[in-house]
Structures are given as C-alpha cells and as structure tokens.
PDB file of C-alpha atoms in Angstrom:
ATOM      1  CA  MET A 954     -40.529 -68.102  34.678  1.00 62.00           C
ATOM      2  CA  ASN A 955     -37.032 -67.410  35.496  1.00 80.00           C
ATOM      3  CA  ASP A 956     -35.991 -68.252  31.985  1.00 84.00           C
ATOM      4  CA  GLN A 957     -38.688 -66.025  30.518  1.00 87.00           C
ATOM      5  CA  GLU A 958     -37.753 -63.169  32.804  1.00 88.00           C
ATOM      6  CA  THR A 959     -34.107 -63.590  31.934  1.00 89.00           C
ATOM      7  CA  MET A 960     -34.978 -63.594  28.241  1.00 90.00           C
ATOM      8  CA  ARG A 961     -37.080 -60.442  28.662  1.00 89.00           C
ATOM      9  CA  ARG A 962     -34.256 -58.741  30.496  1.00 90.00           C
ATOM     10  CA  LYS A 963     -31.810 -59.751  27.773  1.00 89.00           C
ATOM     11  CA  ARG A 964     -34.156 -58.475  25.055  1.00 92.00           C
ATOM     12  CA  ARG A 965     -34.738 -55.294  26.987  1.00 92.00           C
ATOM     13  CA  ALA A 966     -30.972 -54.828  27.498  1.00 91.00           C
ATOM     14  CA  ALA A 967     -30.412 -55.453  23.761  1.00 91.00           C
ATOM     15  CA  ARG A 968     -33.095 -52.853  22.873  1.00 93.00           C
ATOM     16  CA  MET A 969     -31.472 -50.373  25.272  1.00 93.00           C
ATOM     17  CA  ARG A 970     -28.023 -50.971  23.717  1.00 93.00           C
ATOM     18  CA  LYS A 971     -29.532 -50.542  20.269  1.00 92.00           C
ATOM     19  CA  LYS A 972     -31.186 -47.248  21.329  1.00 93.00           C
ATOM     20  CA  ARG A 973     -27.915 -46.028  22.862  1.00 93.00           C
ATOM     21  CA  ARG A 974     -26.048 -46.855  19.634  1.00 94.00           C
ATOM     22  CA  GLN A 975     -28.715 -45.022  17.627  1.00 93.00           C
ATOM     23  CA  ARG A 976     -28.468 -41.992  19.944  1.00 93.00           C
ATOM     24  CA  LYS A 977     -24.667 -42.030  19.662  1.00 93.00           C
ATOM     25  CA  LEU A 978     -24.927 -42.213  15.871  1.00 93.00           C
ATOM     26  CA  LEU A 979     -27.481 -39.389  15.852  1.00 93.00           C
ATOM     27  CA  ILE A 980     -25.321 -37.238  18.126  1.00 94.00           C
ATOM     28  CA  GLY A 981     -22.254 -38.016  15.971  1.00 93.00           C
ATOM     29  CA  ALA A 982     -24.133 -37.081  12.807  1.00 92.00           C
ATOM     30  CA  MET A 983     -25.376 -33.879  14.423  1.00 94.00           C
ATOM     31  CA  LEU A 984     -21.799 -33.012  15.473  1.00 94.00           C
ATOM     32  CA  VAL A 985     -20.548 -33.598  11.924  1.00 94.00           C
ATOM     33  CA  VAL A 986     -23.307 -31.383  10.509  1.00 94.00           C
ATOM     34  CA  PHE A 987     -22.599 -28.725  13.149  1.00 94.00           C
ATOM     35  CA  LEU A 988     -18.873 -28.788  12.363  1.00 94.00           C
ATOM     36  CA  LEU A 989     -19.590 -28.523   8.641  1.00 94.00           C
ATOM     37  CA  ILE A 990     -21.805 -25.489   9.274  1.00 94.00           C
ATOM     38  CA  VAL A 991     -19.080 -23.892  11.408  1.00 93.00           C
ATOM     39  CA  VAL A 992     -16.468 -24.539   8.705  1.00 93.00           C
ATOM     40  CA  VAL A 993     -18.708 -23.041   6.023  1.00 93.00           C
ATOM     41  CA  ILE A 994     -19.407 -19.951   8.151  1.00 93.00           C
ATOM     42  CA  VAL A 995     -15.738 -19.460   9.041  1.00 92.00           C
ATOM     43  CA  SER A 996     -14.607 -19.873   5.437  1.00 92.00           C
ATOM     44  CA  GLY A 997     -17.317 -17.440   4.314  1.00 92.00           C
ATOM     45  CA  ILE A 998     -16.185 -14.855   6.861  1.00 93.00           C
ATOM     46  CA  SER A 999     -12.579 -15.442   5.836  1.00 92.00           C
ATOM     47  CA  ALA A1000     -13.447 -14.942   2.165  1.00 92.00           C
ATOM     48  CA  ILE A1001     -15.321 -11.731   2.959  1.00 93.00           C
ATOM     49  CA  ASN A1002     -12.416 -10.398   5.021  1.00 93.00           C
ATOM     50  CA  LYS A1003      -9.949 -11.341   2.283  1.00 93.00           C
ATOM     51  CA  LYS A1004     -12.047  -9.553  -0.317  1.00 93.00           C
ATOM     52  CA  ARG A1005     -12.276  -6.464   1.880  1.00 94.00           C
ATOM     53  CA  ALA A1006      -8.521  -6.499   2.420  1.00 93.00           C
ATOM     54  CA  GLU A1007      -7.913  -6.836  -1.319  1.00 94.00           C
ATOM     55  CA  GLU A1008     -10.297  -3.955  -2.051  1.00 94.00           C
ATOM     56  CA  GLU A1009      -8.597  -1.787   0.590  1.00 95.00           C
ATOM     57  CA  TYR A1010      -5.184  -2.650  -0.838  1.00 95.00           C
ATOM     58  CA  ALA A1011      -6.355  -1.831  -4.368  1.00 94.00           C
ATOM     59  CA  ARG A1012      -7.819   1.478  -3.155  1.00 95.00           C
ATOM     60  CA  GLU A1013      -4.569   2.359  -1.358  1.00 96.00           C
ATOM     61  CA  GLN A1014      -2.530   1.447  -4.437  1.00 95.00           C
ATOM     62  CA  ALA A1015      -4.763   3.634  -6.619  1.00 94.00           C
ATOM     63  CA  GLU A1016      -4.323   6.550  -4.209  1.00 95.00           C
ATOM     64  CA  LEU A1017      -0.556   6.039  -4.151  1.00 94.00           C
ATOM     65  CA  GLN A1018      -0.481   5.876  -7.945  1.00 95.00           C
ATOM     66  CA  GLU A1019      -2.486   9.091  -8.165  1.00 95.00           C
ATOM     67  CA  GLN A1020      -0.182  10.824  -5.669  1.00 91.00           C
ATOM     68  CA  GLN A1021       2.859   9.567  -7.572  1.00 91.00           C
ATOM     69  CA  GLU A1022       1.461  10.883 -10.851  1.00 92.00           C
ATOM     70  CA  LEU A1023       0.720  14.282  -9.286  1.00 87.00           C
ATOM     71  CA  PHE A1024       4.214  14.389  -7.800  1.00 84.00           C
ATOM     72  CA  GLU A1025       5.804  13.494 -11.133  1.00 86.00           C
ATOM     73  CA  GLU A1026       3.694  16.135 -12.852  1.00 87.00           C
ATOM     74  CA  LYS A1027       4.879  18.752 -10.350  1.00 84.00           C
ATOM     75  CA  ILE A1028       8.493  17.637 -10.816  1.00 83.00           C
ATOM     76  CA  ALA A1029       8.131  17.926 -14.598  1.00 85.00           C
ATOM     77  CA  LYS A1030       6.666  21.443 -14.280  1.00 85.00           C
ATOM     78  CA  ALA A1031       9.410  22.458 -11.863  1.00 83.00           C
ATOM     79  CA  LYS A1032      12.099  21.108 -14.201  1.00 84.00           C
ATOM     80  CA  THR A1033      10.539  23.024 -17.081  1.00 84.00           C
ATOM     81  CA  LEU A1034      10.608  26.257 -15.040  1.00 83.00           C
ATOM     82  CA  LEU A1035      14.210  25.651 -14.049  1.00 83.00           C
ATOM     83  CA  ASN A1036      15.248  24.868 -17.625  1.00 85.00           C
ATOM     84  CA  LYS A1037      13.459  28.028 -18.858  1.00 84.00           C
ATOM     85  CA  LEU A1038      15.363  30.173 -16.362  1.00 83.00           C
ATOM     86  CA  TYR A1039      18.622  28.475 -17.301  1.00 84.00           C
ATOM     87  CA  ALA A1040      17.935  29.079 -21.010  1.00 84.00           C
ATOM     88  CA  GLN A1041      17.001  32.738 -20.381  1.00 82.00           C
ATOM     89  CA  MET A1042      20.118  33.451 -18.360  1.00 80.00           C
ATOM     90  CA  PHE A1043      22.665  31.585 -20.464  1.00 81.00           C
ATOM     91  CA  GLN A1044      21.003  31.663 -23.896  1.00 77.00           C
ATOM     92  CA  THR A1045      21.446  27.922 -24.187  1.00 78.00           C
ATOM     93  CA  GLU A1046      19.239  24.981 -23.423  1.00 76.00           C
ATOM     94  CA  ASP A1047      20.558  22.229 -21.192  1.00 78.00           C
ATOM     95  CA  GLU A1048      17.843  19.871 -19.963  1.00 79.00           C
ATOM     96  CA  ALA A1049      20.370  17.897 -17.943  1.00 84.00           C
ATOM     97  CA  PHE A1050      20.760  20.888 -15.600  1.00 85.00           C
ATOM     98  CA  ALA A1051      17.323  20.379 -14.047  1.00 86.00           C
ATOM     99  CA  GLU A1052      18.024  16.643 -13.651  1.00 86.00           C
ATOM    100  CA  TRP A1053      21.319  17.470 -11.941  1.00 88.00           C
ATOM    101  CA  PHE A1054      19.651  20.082  -9.729  1.00 86.00           C
ATOM    102  CA  PHE A1055      16.919  17.725  -8.504  1.00 84.00           C
ATOM    103  CA  GLY A1056      19.439  14.950  -8.027  1.00 86.00           C
ATOM    104  CA  ASN A1057      21.659  17.135  -5.826  1.00 85.00           C
ATOM    105  CA  CYS A1058      19.305  19.364  -3.856  1.00 81.00           C
ATOM    106  CA  SER A1059      17.998  18.498  -0.407  1.00 80.00           C
ATOM    107  CA  GLY A1060      14.508  17.211   0.280  1.00 79.00           C
ATOM    108  CA  SER A1061      13.409  20.515   1.811  1.00 79.00           C
ATOM    109  CA  GLU A1062      14.717  22.417  -1.222  1.00 78.00           C
ATOM    110  CA  LYS A1063      12.799  20.059  -3.521  1.00 79.00           C
ATOM    111  CA  GLU A1064       9.578  20.556  -1.570  1.00 79.00           C
ATOM    112  CA  ALA A1065       9.993  24.330  -1.521  1.00 78.00           C
ATOM    113  CA  PHE A1066      10.802  24.314  -5.210  1.00 77.00           C
ATOM    114  CA  LEU A1067       7.752  22.205  -6.006  1.00 79.00           C
ATOM    115  CA  GLU A1068       5.590  24.926  -4.453  1.00 76.00           C
ATOM    116  CA  PHE A1069       6.729  27.150  -7.311  1.00 71.00           C
ATOM    117  CA  SER A1070       5.853  24.541  -9.913  1.00 70.00           C
ATOM    118  CA  GLU A1071       2.338  25.989 -10.169  1.00 72.00           C
ATOM    119  CA  LYS A1072       3.764  29.317 -11.317  1.00 72.00           C
ATOM    120  CA  GLN A1073       4.319  30.149 -14.955  1.00 71.00           C
ATOM    121  CA  GLU A1074       7.782  31.582 -14.459  1.00 79.00           C
ATOM    122  CA  LEU A1075      10.683  31.424 -12.021  1.00 80.00           C
ATOM    123  CA  THR A1076      13.074  34.308 -11.401  1.00 83.00           C
ATOM    124  CA  ASN A1077      16.675  34.215 -10.298  1.00 85.00           C
ATOM    125  CA  ALA A1078      15.655  36.024  -7.088  1.00 86.00           C
ATOM    126  CA  GLU A1079      13.080  33.321  -6.299  1.00 84.00           C
ATOM    127  CA  LEU A1080      15.648  30.624  -7.009  1.00 83.00           C
ATOM    128  CA  TYR A1081      18.089  32.345  -4.651  1.00 86.00           C
ATOM    129  CA  GLU A1082      15.363  32.586  -2.001  1.00 83.00           C
ATOM    130  CA  LEU A1083      14.663  28.862  -2.351  1.00 81.00           C
ATOM    131  CA  THR A1084      18.209  27.511  -2.520  1.00 82.00           C
ATOM    132  CA  GLY A1085      20.425  30.225  -1.078  1.00 84.00           C
ATOM    133  CA  GLU A1086      22.353  30.268  -4.379  1.00 86.00           C
ATOM    134  CA  SER A1087      21.853  32.145  -7.618  1.00 86.00           C
ATOM    135  CA  MET A1088      21.526  30.484 -11.000  1.00 87.00           C
ATOM    136  CA  TYR A1089      25.125  31.504 -11.737  1.00 87.00           C
ATOM    137  CA  VAL A1090      26.445  29.662  -8.670  1.00 87.00           C
ATOM    138  CA  LEU A1091      24.268  26.647  -9.404  1.00 86.00           C
ATOM    139  CA  SER A1092      25.480  26.630 -13.003  1.00 86.00           C
ATOM    140  CA  ASP A1093      29.097  26.743 -11.854  1.00 87.00           C
ATOM    141  CA  ARG A1094      28.434  23.834  -9.475  1.00 85.00           C
ATOM    142  CA  TYR A1095      26.744  21.940 -12.301  1.00 85.00           C
ATOM    143  CA  GLN A1096      29.766  22.451 -14.565  1.00 85.00           C
ATOM    144  CA  GLY A1097      32.126  21.368 -11.786  1.00 82.00           C
ATOM    145  CA  LEU A1098      33.711  24.770 -11.409  1.00 82.00           C
ATOM    146  CA  LEU A1099      32.998  24.891  -7.666  1.00 78.00           C
ATOM    147  CA  ALA A1100      33.707  21.253  -6.911  1.00 67.00           C
ATOM    148  CA  ASP A1101      36.506  21.987  -4.408  1.00 63.00           C
ATOM    149  CA  GLU A1102      38.682  24.781  -2.966  1.00 56.00           C
ATOM    150  CA  GLU A1103      41.035  24.793  -5.950  1.00 57.00           C
ATOM    151  CA  THR A1104      38.380  25.229  -8.625  1.00 54.00           C
ATOM    152  CA  ALA A1105      36.462  27.845  -6.622  1.00 50.00           C
TER     153      ALA A1105
END
C-alpha cells in the first residue's frame, strides 16, 4: 500500500502542478488582455485630446487671421485717409507718404490713427491732434528736409 499511496500522492501532486500552471497561464492571459484594454483606452483618450488640441489651434488661427484681416483693412483705410489729406494739401498724390508715415510713427500714434480709419475724412487739425505735427511738418520730414539741425 505504500507504493499505491506514493503513486496517488505523485499523481495528486502532478494534478496540482498542472492546475497551478493552468491558473498561471489564465492569470497571464488575463493580464495581457487587461493591458491591451488599458493601451486601447489610453490611446483613445490621447487621440481625443490631440483632436481637441488641433481644433482649438485651428480655431485660434482662424481668429488670429480674422483679426489680422481687420487690422490690415483698418490700416488700408487709414492710409487712404492720409493720402487723401496729402493730395488735398499739396495737390499731388504720393502713396509712399502713408507707407513712410506708418513705418516711422510710434505704436500709440498708429493705434490712435487707426481710430480715425472709420471716418470718411481726416483734417490737418485732427492729424496734428494725433501726432503733434501738422501735415506740412510731416511732409518736410518725409522729404528729408527736417532730418537734422542743418536742414531744419
């Protein structure tokens, strides 16, 4: 009976080892499936966040483009007003004057001048109020007549 008992114990031990291996394989498979699910969820969340970020960026770019277009439109109107005043005062058209003016005036002068861009006309008095200089002085600066102490 000792041999039979020993054989039973060996068979039982073998069955137990087999069950443990099966449990380990099952747990391993479950871990792999769990990890795959986690990876899929994380990549899905990442894709959603990326899409949201891209949409936000596109929306911001569209707003910036719209603001830029409005700003350029105001600049064009302001240059037109300035060129009209220049043409009225000097009976000559010089579109480069407005380019020179906007290239040489300060940021605060530009902003103040852009406020007038909605108006239909600009007067010399308004220009003086905005810049502290009349059209005549600005024209002399533009032509280089007031470039230094000698030419002034």
